[in-house]
Structures are given as structure tokens and as C-alpha cells.
Amino acid sequence: MSTLQIWVAQALVIFLTTESVGELLDPCGYINPESPVIERGSNFTAVCVLKEKCVDYYHANASYIVWKTNHLNVPKEQYTTINRTASSVTLTNVASLSIQLTCNIFAYGQIEQNVYGITVLSGFPPEKPKNLNCIVNEGKRMMCQWDPGRETYLETNFTLKSEWATEKFEDCKAKPDTPNSCLVSYAPVYFVNIEVWVEVENALGTATSDHLNFDPVEKVKPNPPHNLSVSNSEELSSILKLTWINPNIKTIMTLKYNIEYRTKDASTWSQIPPEDIASTRFSFTVQDLKPFTEYVFRIRCMRSNGKGFWSDWSEEASGITYEDRPSKAPSFWYKINPSHTHGYRTVQLIWKTLLPFEANGKILDYEVTLTRWKSHLQNYTTNDTKLTVNLTDDRYIATLTARNLVGKSDASALTIPACDFQGELVESKCYLITVTPVYANGPGSPESTKAYLKQAPPSKGPIVRTKKVGKNEAVLEWDQLPVDAQNGFIRNYTIFYRTVIGNETAVNVDSSHTEYTLSSLTSDTLYMVRMTAYTDEGGKDGPEFTFTTPKFAQGEIEAIVVPVCLAFLLTTLLGVLFCFNKRDLIKKHIWPNVPDPSKSHIAQWSPHTPPRHNFNSKDQMYSDGNFTDVSVVEIEANDKKPFPEDLKSLDLFKKEKISTEGHSSGIGGSSCMSSSRPSISSSDDNESTQNTSSTVQYSTVVHSGYRHQVPSVQVFSRSESTQPLLDSEERPEDLQLVDNVDNNDEILPRQQYFKQNCSQPETSPDISHFERSKQVSSSNEEDFVRLKQQQISDLISQSCGSGQIKMFQEVSTADAFAPGTEGQVERFEAVGMEAATDEGMPKSYLPQTVRQGGYVPQ
Amino acid sequence: MSQIRNQLLQLNGSADALFILYYTAQGEPFPNNLDKLCAPNVTDFPPFHANGTEKARLVELYRVAAYLGTALGNVTRDQKLLNPQALSLHSKLNSTADTLRGLLSNVLCRLCGKYHVARVDVTYGPDTSGKDVFQKKKLGCQLLGKYKQVVGVAAQAF
């Protein structure tokens, strides 16, 4: 057959096959939904719809549908035949990630035929991404990471979105294998705030993370410093200097560093104090290192304000500190080899190499010096750790030093005793015995101890003294005995102390102590104390020491004196305050006020019951209330009736001037507290007046007594007027009126001056009557007004009640004030009372008998 | 404003290195004839006055940044063709352009937020795509010289 025929045959076969496959591929039905994605644990319902042609072809209908999941029949209870061609199945609580759900029919009622199949996917909707954070690795693009939340079991897309305030950037889609991070496609731009967030989406839902707004410069992880190098210093073996190159990010931010170091063999890092490297720098010197030691360093950096991330650690760099002289002398010993040569011996000196931290460098060699006792010096230098020398039998001192590049160590010394050394030991001497083990590789650590060949009691006792002395205790101290005086090991001390009269007390003290406190001492007492030091062989007393305990403890005196003084001061203050508060009462009892007659306010004379004046508290001059009421009596000058007795009394009045302690001011002056002696005017005029005419008694001092003392003498009352009587001269008509003693009317006006109610408050005076005495001085008028106004009712009542005042003599004011003229004495009788009676005014005094030229006090 | 200052410092700090990198990459005669070939004589460059008010300075800075942004874009495009191996130059040009773009954003935000200026009229330099190689190199050099000069003034002004 030709090729063409072959080709045609193949084409036919292919065509027919395709046709048949196409027919075979045409399903009999379909399932809806076709590619479901459901939430795990939820129910799912699918519907299988048969095509009509299949229903006819296979002689089947929906009731012949068999549902299978993963090739397993679904229980028929879960089927629902919808109609002739459709059947649904409900899968409950779908937990499988993927279910193959197939719709099958029994063709011809017998042959199971697959109609359609779907895959049911189940999963979860995406959770909100959390913990979104971004990092900008220097020189690289920004990468953000987040917590994607629970596994969705579905294809889930995470998209990182970013934008400026003025510009949006390209979305960054996370790769399926790294759903929790994304590297943006644009280069970072610093100093511009960017907002980023993550949006996640799958078939079951979407979610969005919180938005993050930041300046990328705050999220930078710098590159580590590079080219770290370490260099040492010949001058200082304890320092190393580090230098490095900073990352390029330094152009836009200042950096701070962490530097760590360790010795080469160590596993833990030490850190340089961060505050020492808190700003951009290029080098740093590390101090306090060990000499000739190798150290390893590393460094990292970040933004100095702490915002951002630390860089990775740099490459490690090593350095060795410079050498220093050996810090320790090597220990060495000797071996004496027996020598066959007489007088000489072979001595081998051996020692160990120093440890690195002791050598402080490379030991170049050792220097040995041998000194024969007080002479000849031999020097040897060797690199080895042993030296063999030939020595005489004398005693030698050997020294060994190790030397390195910087210097030599301290020398260690060794005594090689002479051959004939026998060890002359004496008693009571302290010897230091040292034993050094010698091993094959050299000497070991020596051990020393003190010893005595034989002990003895100390050659002298300890000297005790006081360190501190209190009222009931004393602290004693002493020095340890010098070794030469000990003669043995001091085992203990005994302290003996006593008073002059007391018994001695002993106290044992351990030898390690150098002070002791004596307690329960008596104050203000002399004590004698001494100490004894004891070795195994006995004791030795030291000298006696005396001290005296103080009477008072420290601060005791102050504790007593200060409170006492404060109490005294407080008491004094309280007393002063009390006295100040009660000053009135105290004054009343200690220094009572003495009324000044000159300042009394006498308003009315009253021979017996002087009217009370209710003095105003302010005006009341004599608060004691001794004398208050005085009325002015007009004495008729024409009265010729002689009364020798009266004259005498008048003389008394005239001659005697009474000083009432400053209170008396002559006529008119009154003093309630004055003596019971009568007072007379101190005015010369008045005296002359009285001398020229008969003595005129113008005042009567009525005294109620002082401090409950009843005066035994006659009491007098007087007016406060200080001017001589002038009324008789100036107003003759007044005298006329007065002469008519029987004419009550005429006398009334004048007598009305003096009327006062004994028990009633003082009535205001009749102004007209005062006008009559206008001729008198204004001060006298004031006196009258004051008298009228001042009511000493209590005193009047008192005087009235006590009956002490027998008689008041009234004197005409005019006569009282007018200069004394002959015949001015007026007689005043009981007209005033009558007048008072007639006028309705209360009677205030008893009438007096007044004779011409004076009056007679009753 | 602190971000704007930092940006200007950043630009000022890199301007000289960019300029040097550029004229070095152009080859002779540029490195030895800077005063003739790279003098900052850009006639249409937007003015910047350091002694104006903040608003005025920001507006001028915006115009400068906008002009520079496009101009540097042209230079970058040209250099990728003229000096495809000068990767450092390309990188620096790109980073400078990015920073200028960020500066534009900040300045606009500042003008809008504080001064309620929502729009600023800007100008751009001529397109160099039609010019010959030497002209492209020269214009680029002059631009970077001018840029170095202006950004220094601007960094001092803010």
C-alpha cells in the first residue's frame, strides 16, 4: 500500500476515535455546583442533573442515581430526588479537605455508570492578619511580615499594600510558600511616611490587617561595620585598639554600637559599656585587658536613637595585648648531689615555668644568682628550668628571676645551707619551719609552720589601757607581745580588775583578741586593772593601769539639765500668762486704785443720804464706789449765828489742807478715796475769802468707807468746784432770795440744784437753774453738767442705807465759784427738801443747820 | 518639616558624590573641563530664594524638586544608554530621583496641610532624547552641577 493510503487510513482511525471519544466524553449529566469550596464543618448540598438523552438511553431516571464520595456510597438518607432528572445529596459536617463527589446511575437498572464528578474543597475563611511589621535592610528593599492566622486549607492570597499620602505603590503579593511576608518591589525612600497593610483573600472570604504608618528610616537594619581590626600598644600592655568602617547608612543617621570581646579560649563574651559607644565613631580602645593575651572582638551597630534594628555582628577580629614583665617570681628548689670532691658539692636548682598569666609574655631566659655567705656572687643565665652548679660547702643564697621582652620578674630566693649545718636551736625562740616538696618535675608548694624548741612564760606581760570608759563599762585594749617577749605561743590572757575596796575579778580572754569590754562597773569609781599573758609554760603579769568611771553617762547631764530648764521656763511663761490674764484682779488686791478727789464728779451735796449718781462706766472715776454724791451747798453769808464749834471745824477746814494723793484740786475737787479728813480749798483766794469773812464750809466729804472700813470720823462731802464762791457778790438778788428762808418759792429754784433722788436715777437738771450760774466759769458749768449726768446711785443708796452720811451741806454753785466775799455764806436749811417735796422731786438730803459764816456739819 | 530637612540633608550629602560620579563616568574632556562643561548654567531652572517665607520657600522647593525629578529621569535614561556599565551612577541617579520624589510628597503635604495650597504650577526642562551624545552628557553635567548648587542652598534654608 502506498504511503498515501496509510495516511488516509490513519486519519480515518483518528477521526473515528475522536468521534467515539467525544461521544464518550459527553457526560450524561452534571453536578451543580461544579467546583464548590465550603467551610469546613459545614453542610454541603449538590445536585446531579441528568440529561434527557441519558435518561432515555440508559432507561434510568433520577431515582437511579447513586452518590459516592471518594468512591464510597453516600447513604441514601442523604439523597433527595428532586424530579425525574435531578437528585441532590447533602453532605453534613464536611471535615475532609477534599472530597470527590460523583453522581452515578444504574444504567438499565443494573450497571453502575458514572455520570459526573466534582471535587468538594473545604477550608476556612482567612483570619485578619496580625502583628504586621516591616524591616528595611540597608541597601535592600523593605520587607514586611505578618501573622497570617490559622490555616485556611484553601488557596489564600496575601497582598501587602503600601502608599504615601500622595502616591500609591505597587501591591506586593506574597508567595504561596511564604504567605506571611512580602518584599516590596521599590527602593525604600527615607523620611517619607508610608502606610502599609495586608489584605488576604480566599474562596471563603477576605480580611484586612491593621494599617501601619511609619517612616522607613525607623525600620532600618544597618549593615554591620566591616573591616574590623585590632592593634596593640607597646606602651600599655592592657589595651587594644579597634578600628572599623561604618555602613553607608551613616550618612542619614547617627549610629550606636555594641562591642563584645572574649579571650580566645573563653566561651562567654564580655561587653563594652554601651554608653561609651553611643554615637558614630570609627575606633575604640578597650582597656583593662591582661598582658600578652589574645582577645577576640566583634561589633554591631544600629540607629543611635534606638529606633530600628541592630545590625548583624561583624566578622570577628583578634588581637594580642603587648607583653608586660612577669608578675610572679618562679618558685624553685635545690637538690644536693653527693660529691666525691672534698669541700665541694653539686647542687641542682630546679624550677617551674610560669603560667601565661604570670609570665605576661614570652620568657626569654632565667637568671640565677648564687651568693656565698656575705661574699662572692655568681650569675647564671639559662633558658632551661634547671641549673646544676658546683658549690662549696658554705652556705649560699640563690635567687631566680624570669625575664621577658619587657623586664624581669621579682626574684625568688632560696637558702642553700652549709654542709655542716646542725641546726642550733635555742629555747623560747620562735622558728619558722618551711617544708618544700620536690617532685620529679620540680618543687611543689612549700608549707610553713612556727615552732618552739621549748616554750617558757613570757618575759613581759601585756600593757593594758582603756580605749573607752563609760559610766558602767570600760573597753580595754592591749597590743600583742612582740615575738621575742612571748617565749612561746600565747594561749590566753587573763584580765584582773578591782576597785580600791572591792575584790579582784578575773576574766579570761582568748589570745586572738586585743580588746575586751568590762561591764557592770560602778560609776564614779576608781578601778585598777592588769593583764597576764599565758603560754603553755606559764604566765607573766603586765603593769597595772587605773581608770575612773564617770559619775554620769555621756549625755546624762544634758538629759537632766535640759528638761529641768525647759520645765522652769515653761512654768515661768505660764505664770506670766496667768498673771497677765488676771492682772485686773491682782491689781485690785495688791495695788487698788485710790480715788483722786480732784477728779471726782460730785454733783450734789447731801449731808445724810447723798443722792446716788449713776456714773457712766466711762466717767466713773472711782470704781470702788466710795464717794459719789456731792452737792453744792449755798451758804448764806448773812447768817450771823455763831457756832464756835462750827467755827472750829471751819478752822479745821480752813487750815488743813488735805492732800488726797493728787486727786484733790481745791474746791470742787473730790476724791472718793480720800481720807475722812475734811478738805478745803487750796486756793489762796478761797483762804483769804474765808479769812476775811467767816470760814465758809463749802464742802462736805461723804465717805462710804474704804474697803469696808467705816470711817470713825465725820464724813464730809464737798463740791468739785475749784473756784471761790462769787455768787454772793455777783448776784445780790440771789442772796435776797436766800434770806427769805421761809419763802420756799424763792429758794426753790436754787435749791433745785441740789435735789437729787436717792433711789431714783438722777434727773436731768433744770437748765434754767444752771443759767443762774452762767457767770461762773465754763468749767464749772461743765462740772455741774457732769455732776448731773453722773449718777452714782449705788453709792448713794449705800450711803443712804448705811446711814453713815448724816448731812449734806449744800452750797450755792454761784457762791462756790465766786471769789470769796464777806457774807457770802448762805444758809441753807431744809427748804431744799421741802422744795423737793413740793415740787415732787425726791428728797435727797437732810437739812442742816447753817449759821452765818459757815455751816455746821451734823 | 523635620523630614523635609532630613531629605535636603540627605540630598545635599550625596549631591557632590553624584556629580563626581557623573562627570567621571562621562570620561574626557569632562573631568578636566568642569568649569566649561559642567558649570551650573541651566537657564530654565526654577529659582529658589532662601530668604523667603516658609510658604514661599516650600513652593519654590516644590518647583525645583519637580524640575529635578524629570530632569534626572532624562539623565538616568540617557546614561543607561551612554554608560550602561556605570551601575553605581545609575544607582545613585535612581536613589536621588526617589528621594526627590519623596521630597515632593512631603512638600506637597506641608503646603496642603498648613497653607492649604493644593496645586503648584511646575515647569520641566527640555527633553534630551533628540540631542547628540555630547549634548546629553553636557546637559546632564550642567544639571547635576546646578542641582548640587541649589540643594546646598535649600539645605541651609530649611
Coordinates of C-alpha atoms in Angstrom, one line a residue, chain B residues 42-149:
Chain B
V42 CA 20.7 75.9 33.5
T43 CA 18.6 78.8 32.3
D44 CA 15.2 77.4 32.8
F45 CA 16.0 76.1 36.3
P46 CA 13.3 77.2 38.8
P47 CA 14.5 79.8 41.2
F48 CA 15.0 79.3 44.8
H49 CA 15.3 82.1 47.3
A50 CA 16.5 81.2 50.7
N51 CA 15.2 84.3 52.5
G52 CA 11.5 84.0 51.7
T53 CA 8.7 83.0 53.9
E54 CA 8.3 79.3 54.7
K55 CA 5.4 79.1 52.3
A56 CA 7.3 80.8 49.5
R57 CA 10.3 78.6 50.1
L58 CA 8.2 75.5 50.1
V59 CA 6.5 76.5 46.8
E60 CA 9.9 77.2 45.2
L61 CA 11.3 73.9 46.6
Y62 CA 8.4 72.1 45.1
R63 CA 9.1 73.5 41.7
V64 CA 12.8 72.7 42.0
A65 CA 12.1 69.2 43.0
A66 CA 9.6 68.6 40.3
Y67 CA 12.0 70.0 37.7
L68 CA 14.9 68.0 39.0
G69 CA 12.8 64.8 39.2
T70 CA 12.0 64.9 35.5
A71 CA 15.4 66.1 34.5
L72 CA 17.2 63.4 36.4
G73 CA 14.9 60.9 34.9
N74 CA 16.1 62.1 31.5
V75 CA 19.7 61.9 32.6
T76 CA 19.2 58.4 34.0
R77 CA 17.6 57.2 30.8
D78 CA 20.4 58.7 28.7
Q79 CA 23.2 57.3 30.9
K80 CA 21.8 53.8 30.8
L81 CA 22.3 54.0 27.1
L82 CA 25.5 56.0 27.1
N83 CA 27.2 54.4 30.0
P84 CA 25.5 51.1 30.6
Q85 CA 28.3 49.8 32.8
A86 CA 28.2 52.7 35.2
L87 CA 26.0 50.8 37.6
S88 CA 27.0 53.0 40.6
L89 CA 25.9 56.1 38.6
H90 CA 22.6 54.5 37.7
S91 CA 22.0 53.5 41.3
K92 CA 22.8 56.9 42.6
L93 CA 20.7 58.6 40.0
N94 CA 17.8 56.4 40.9
S95 CA 18.1 56.9 44.6
T96 CA 18.4 60.6 44.1
A97 CA 15.3 60.6 42.0
D98 CA 13.5 58.5 44.6
T99 CA 14.5 60.9 47.3
L100 CA 13.3 63.8 45.2
R101 CA 10.0 62.1 44.7
G102 CA 9.7 61.7 48.4
L103 CA 10.6 65.3 48.9
L104 CA 7.8 66.3 46.5
S105 CA 5.4 64.3 48.5
N106 CA 6.4 65.9 51.8
V107 CA 6.4 69.4 50.5
L108 CA 3.0 69.0 48.9
C109 CA 1.6 67.6 52.2
R110 CA 3.1 70.5 54.0
L111 CA 1.8 73.1 51.6
C112 CA -1.6 71.5 51.6
G113 CA -2.0 70.8 55.3
K114 CA -0.6 74.1 56.6
Y115 CA -1.0 76.6 53.8
H116 CA -4.0 75.0 52.0
V117 CA -2.1 75.0 48.8
A118 CA -3.3 72.1 46.8
R119 CA -1.6 72.8 43.5
V120 CA 1.7 74.3 42.4
D121 CA 2.5 75.0 38.8
V122 CA 5.7 73.5 37.8
T123 CA 8.0 73.6 34.8
Y124 CA 10.2 70.9 33.3
G125 CA 13.4 71.0 31.4
P126 CA 13.7 70.2 27.7
D127 CA 13.6 66.6 26.6
T128 CA 17.1 65.4 25.7
S129 CA 16.1 62.4 23.7
G130 CA 16.8 64.2 20.4
K131 CA 20.1 65.6 21.3
D132 CA 23.5 64.2 20.4
V133 CA 25.7 62.3 22.8
F134 CA 27.9 65.2 23.8
Q135 CA 25.0 67.5 24.4
K136 CA 23.3 64.8 26.5
K137 CA 26.4 64.4 28.6
K138 CA 27.0 68.1 28.9
L139 CA 23.4 68.9 29.8
G140 CA 23.4 66.2 32.3
C141 CA 26.7 67.5 33.8
Q142 CA 25.3 71.1 34.0
L143 CA 22.1 69.9 35.5
L144 CA 23.9 68.0 38.2
G145 CA 26.2 70.9 38.9
K146 CA 23.2 73.1 39.2
Y147 CA 21.5 70.5 41.4
K148 CA 24.4 70.4 43.7
Q149 CA 24.4 74.1 44.0

